[in-house]
mmCIF file of C-alpha atoms in Angstrom:
data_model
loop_
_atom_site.group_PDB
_atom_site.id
_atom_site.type_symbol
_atom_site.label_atom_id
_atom_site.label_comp_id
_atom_site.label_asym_id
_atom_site.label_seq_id
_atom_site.Cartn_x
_atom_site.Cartn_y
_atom_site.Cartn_z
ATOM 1 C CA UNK C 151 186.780 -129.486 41.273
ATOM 2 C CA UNK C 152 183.517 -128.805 39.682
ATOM 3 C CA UNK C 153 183.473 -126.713 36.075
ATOM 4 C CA UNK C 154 180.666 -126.301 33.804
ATOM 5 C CA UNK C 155 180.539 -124.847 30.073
ATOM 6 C CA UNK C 156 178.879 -124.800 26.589
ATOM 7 C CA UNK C 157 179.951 -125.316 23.394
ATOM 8 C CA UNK C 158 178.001 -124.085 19.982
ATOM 9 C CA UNK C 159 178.470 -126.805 17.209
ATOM 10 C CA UNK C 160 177.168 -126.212 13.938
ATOM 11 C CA UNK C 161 175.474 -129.716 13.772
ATOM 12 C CA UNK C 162 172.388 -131.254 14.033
ATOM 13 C CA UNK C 163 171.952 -133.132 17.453
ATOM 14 C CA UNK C 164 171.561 -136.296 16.099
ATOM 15 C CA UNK C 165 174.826 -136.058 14.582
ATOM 16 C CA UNK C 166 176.611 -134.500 17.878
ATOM 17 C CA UNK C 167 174.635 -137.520 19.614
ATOM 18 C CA UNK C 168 176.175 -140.276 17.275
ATOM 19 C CA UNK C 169 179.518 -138.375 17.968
ATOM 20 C CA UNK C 170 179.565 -138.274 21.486
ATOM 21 C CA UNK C 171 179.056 -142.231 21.101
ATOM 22 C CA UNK C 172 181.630 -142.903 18.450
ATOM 23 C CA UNK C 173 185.090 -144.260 20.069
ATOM 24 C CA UNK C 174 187.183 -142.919 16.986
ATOM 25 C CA UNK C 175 185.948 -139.498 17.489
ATOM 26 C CA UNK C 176 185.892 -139.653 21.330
ATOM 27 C CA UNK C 177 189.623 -141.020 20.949
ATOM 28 C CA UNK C 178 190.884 -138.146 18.930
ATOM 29 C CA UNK C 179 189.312 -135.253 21.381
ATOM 30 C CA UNK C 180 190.318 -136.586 24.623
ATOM 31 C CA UNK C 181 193.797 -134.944 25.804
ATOM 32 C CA UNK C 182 196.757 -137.361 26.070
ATOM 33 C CA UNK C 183 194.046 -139.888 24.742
ATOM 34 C CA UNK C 184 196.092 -143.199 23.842
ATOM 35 C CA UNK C 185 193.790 -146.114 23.586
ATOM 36 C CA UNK C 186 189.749 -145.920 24.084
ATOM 37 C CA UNK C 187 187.853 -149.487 23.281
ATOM 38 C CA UNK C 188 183.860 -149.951 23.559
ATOM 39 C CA UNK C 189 183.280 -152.815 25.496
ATOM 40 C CA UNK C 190 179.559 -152.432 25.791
ATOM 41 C CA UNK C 191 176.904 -150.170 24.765
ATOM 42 C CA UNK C 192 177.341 -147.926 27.840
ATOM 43 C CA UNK C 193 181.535 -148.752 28.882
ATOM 44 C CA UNK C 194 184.966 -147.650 27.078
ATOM 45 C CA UNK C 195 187.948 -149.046 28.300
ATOM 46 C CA UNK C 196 190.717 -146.234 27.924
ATOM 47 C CA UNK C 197 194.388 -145.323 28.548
ATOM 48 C CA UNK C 198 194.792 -141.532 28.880
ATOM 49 C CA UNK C 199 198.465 -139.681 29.591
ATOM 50 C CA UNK C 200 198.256 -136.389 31.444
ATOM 51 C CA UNK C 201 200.531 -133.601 32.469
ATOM 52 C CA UNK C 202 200.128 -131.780 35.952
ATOM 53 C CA UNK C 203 202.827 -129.522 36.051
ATOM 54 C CA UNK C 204 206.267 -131.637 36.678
ATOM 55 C CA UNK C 205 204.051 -134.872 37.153
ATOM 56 C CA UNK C 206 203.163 -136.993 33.708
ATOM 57 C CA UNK C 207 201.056 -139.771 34.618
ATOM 58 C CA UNK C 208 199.373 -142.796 32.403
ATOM 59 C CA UNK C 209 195.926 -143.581 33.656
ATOM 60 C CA UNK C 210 193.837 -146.993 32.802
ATOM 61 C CA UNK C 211 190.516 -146.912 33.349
ATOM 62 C CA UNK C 212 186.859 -147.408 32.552
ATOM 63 C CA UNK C 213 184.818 -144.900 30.808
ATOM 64 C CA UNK C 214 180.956 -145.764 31.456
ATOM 65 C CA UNK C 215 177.667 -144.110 30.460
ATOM 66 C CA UNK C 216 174.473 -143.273 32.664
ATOM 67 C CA UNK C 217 171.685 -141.486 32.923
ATOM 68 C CA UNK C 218 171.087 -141.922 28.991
ATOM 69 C CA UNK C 219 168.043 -140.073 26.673
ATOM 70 C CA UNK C 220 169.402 -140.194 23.692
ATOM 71 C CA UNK C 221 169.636 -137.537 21.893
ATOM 72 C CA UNK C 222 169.184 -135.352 24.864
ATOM 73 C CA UNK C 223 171.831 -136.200 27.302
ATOM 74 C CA UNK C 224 174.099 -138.488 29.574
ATOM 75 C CA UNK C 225 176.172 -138.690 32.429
ATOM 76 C CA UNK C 226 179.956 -139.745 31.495
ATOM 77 C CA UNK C 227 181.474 -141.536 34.381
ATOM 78 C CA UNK C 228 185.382 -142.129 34.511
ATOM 79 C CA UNK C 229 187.571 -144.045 36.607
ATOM 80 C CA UNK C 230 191.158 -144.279 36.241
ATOM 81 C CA UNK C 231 194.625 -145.612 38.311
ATOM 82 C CA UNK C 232 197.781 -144.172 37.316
ATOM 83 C CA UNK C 233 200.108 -146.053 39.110
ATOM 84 C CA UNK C 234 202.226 -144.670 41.630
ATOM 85 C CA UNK C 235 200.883 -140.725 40.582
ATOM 86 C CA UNK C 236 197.795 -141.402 42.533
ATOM 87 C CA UNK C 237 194.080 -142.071 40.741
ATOM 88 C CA UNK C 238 191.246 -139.818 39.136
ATOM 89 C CA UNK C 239 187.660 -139.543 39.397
ATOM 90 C CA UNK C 240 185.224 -137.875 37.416
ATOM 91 C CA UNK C 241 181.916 -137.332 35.795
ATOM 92 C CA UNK C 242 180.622 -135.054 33.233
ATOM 93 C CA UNK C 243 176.946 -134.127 32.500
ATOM 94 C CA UNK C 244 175.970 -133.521 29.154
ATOM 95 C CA UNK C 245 172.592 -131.845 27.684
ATOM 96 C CA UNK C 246 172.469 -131.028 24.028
ATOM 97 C CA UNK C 247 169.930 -128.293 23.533
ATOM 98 C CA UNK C 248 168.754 -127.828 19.428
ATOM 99 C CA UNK C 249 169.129 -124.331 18.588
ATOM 100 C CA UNK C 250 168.045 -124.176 14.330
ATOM 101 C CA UNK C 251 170.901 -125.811 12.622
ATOM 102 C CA UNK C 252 173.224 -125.913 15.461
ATOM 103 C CA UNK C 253 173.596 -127.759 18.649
ATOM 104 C CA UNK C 254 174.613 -126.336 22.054
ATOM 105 C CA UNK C 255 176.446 -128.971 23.923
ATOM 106 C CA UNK C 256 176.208 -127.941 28.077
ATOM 107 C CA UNK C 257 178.172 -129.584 30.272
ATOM 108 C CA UNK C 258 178.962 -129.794 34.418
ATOM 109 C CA UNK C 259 181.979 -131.676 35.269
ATOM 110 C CA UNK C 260 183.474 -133.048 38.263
ATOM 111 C CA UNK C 261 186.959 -134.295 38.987
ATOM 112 C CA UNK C 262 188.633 -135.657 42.389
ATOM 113 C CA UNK C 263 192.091 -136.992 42.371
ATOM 114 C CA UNK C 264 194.172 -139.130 44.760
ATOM 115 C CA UNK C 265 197.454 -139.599 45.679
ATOM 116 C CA UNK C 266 200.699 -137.699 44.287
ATOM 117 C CA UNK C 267 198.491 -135.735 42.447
ATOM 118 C CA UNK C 268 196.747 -134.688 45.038
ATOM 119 C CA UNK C 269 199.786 -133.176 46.830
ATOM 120 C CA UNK C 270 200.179 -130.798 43.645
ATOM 121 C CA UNK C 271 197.573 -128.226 45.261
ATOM 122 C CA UNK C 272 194.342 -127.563 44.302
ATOM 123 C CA UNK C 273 194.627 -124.308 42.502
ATOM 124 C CA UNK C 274 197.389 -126.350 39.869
ATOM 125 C CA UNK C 275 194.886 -129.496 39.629
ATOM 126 C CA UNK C 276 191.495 -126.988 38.954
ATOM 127 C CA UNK C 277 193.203 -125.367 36.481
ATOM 128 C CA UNK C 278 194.792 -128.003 34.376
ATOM 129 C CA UNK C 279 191.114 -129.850 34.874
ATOM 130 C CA UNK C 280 189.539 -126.962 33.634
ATOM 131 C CA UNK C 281 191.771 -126.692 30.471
ATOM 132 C CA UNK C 282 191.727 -130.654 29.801
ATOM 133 C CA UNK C 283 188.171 -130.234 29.674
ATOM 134 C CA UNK C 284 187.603 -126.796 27.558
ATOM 135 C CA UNK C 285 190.573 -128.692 24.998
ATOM 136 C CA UNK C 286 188.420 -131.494 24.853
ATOM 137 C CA UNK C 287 185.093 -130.160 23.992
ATOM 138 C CA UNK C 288 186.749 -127.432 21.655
ATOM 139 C CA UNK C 289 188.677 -130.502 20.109
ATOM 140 C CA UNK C 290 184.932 -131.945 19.996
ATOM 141 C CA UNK C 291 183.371 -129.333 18.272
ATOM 142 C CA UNK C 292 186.333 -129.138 15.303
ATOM 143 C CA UNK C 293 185.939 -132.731 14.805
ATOM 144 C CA UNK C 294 181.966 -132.904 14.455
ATOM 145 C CA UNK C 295 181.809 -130.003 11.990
ATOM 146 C CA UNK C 296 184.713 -131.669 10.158
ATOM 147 C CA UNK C 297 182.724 -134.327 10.166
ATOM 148 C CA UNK C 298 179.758 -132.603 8.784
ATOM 149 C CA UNK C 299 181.861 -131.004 6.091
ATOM 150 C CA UNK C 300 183.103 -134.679 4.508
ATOM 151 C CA UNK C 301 179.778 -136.235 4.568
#
């Protein structure tokens, strides 16, 4: 499953950078999102629940950052086991690009998942993907400008 998008965020880059790095905004914009802890500069630990369809699973897993220029970019690595639903894999490229006041955010995501959840098809699985990652960089974008607003 490979997806790629853009989001327009009326923020400097800096301030998208130092949001894209900050746990307690990361927590509240990540779907199903219970738990996300920093245990070094470039690794989150992180408990995330997710619907497919019928199937609700819990993943645990490590969130870890490569590829870094800051303020320009990263690669966001994630590795997760949900139990008896099977794991996930992914990785997300991001690129801000300053545009004036705002920042355009582009990203190209991957996901590959194991097990039960595997068995759901592949049309069910791209889709909910696809829509876990538009909510979370929409989610993003609302927090970062409502961040801009109170400070």
């Amino acid at each position: 499953m490979d997806f790629t998008g853009e989001e327009r965020i009326a923020a400097p880059r800096d301030v998208v950078w130092a949001a894209l790095n900050d746990p307690e905004v990361m927590r509240g914009c990540i779907p199903g999102c219970q738990n996300i802890e920093r245990l070094s500069p470039d690794t989150f630990e992180a408990t995330i629940k997710v619907k497919f369809s019928l199937l609700s699973a819990t993943f645990h897993g490590l969130l870890t950052l490569s590829n870094v220029d800051a303020p320009k970019s990263y690669t966001l690595s994630a590795e997760g086991k949900g139990g008896i639903a099977g794991f996930a894999r992914g990785s997300a490229d991001v690129v801000l690009e300053e545009r004036g006041a705002e920042t355009v955010l582009h990203y190209r995501s991957k996901a590959e998942l194991g097990g039960k959840l595997a068995q759901l098809g592949a049309r069910l699985l791209d889709s909910t993907s696809q829509k876990l990652a538009e909510g979370f960089f929409s989610d993003f974008n609302a927090a970062v400008v409502a961040k801009m607003a109170a400070g």
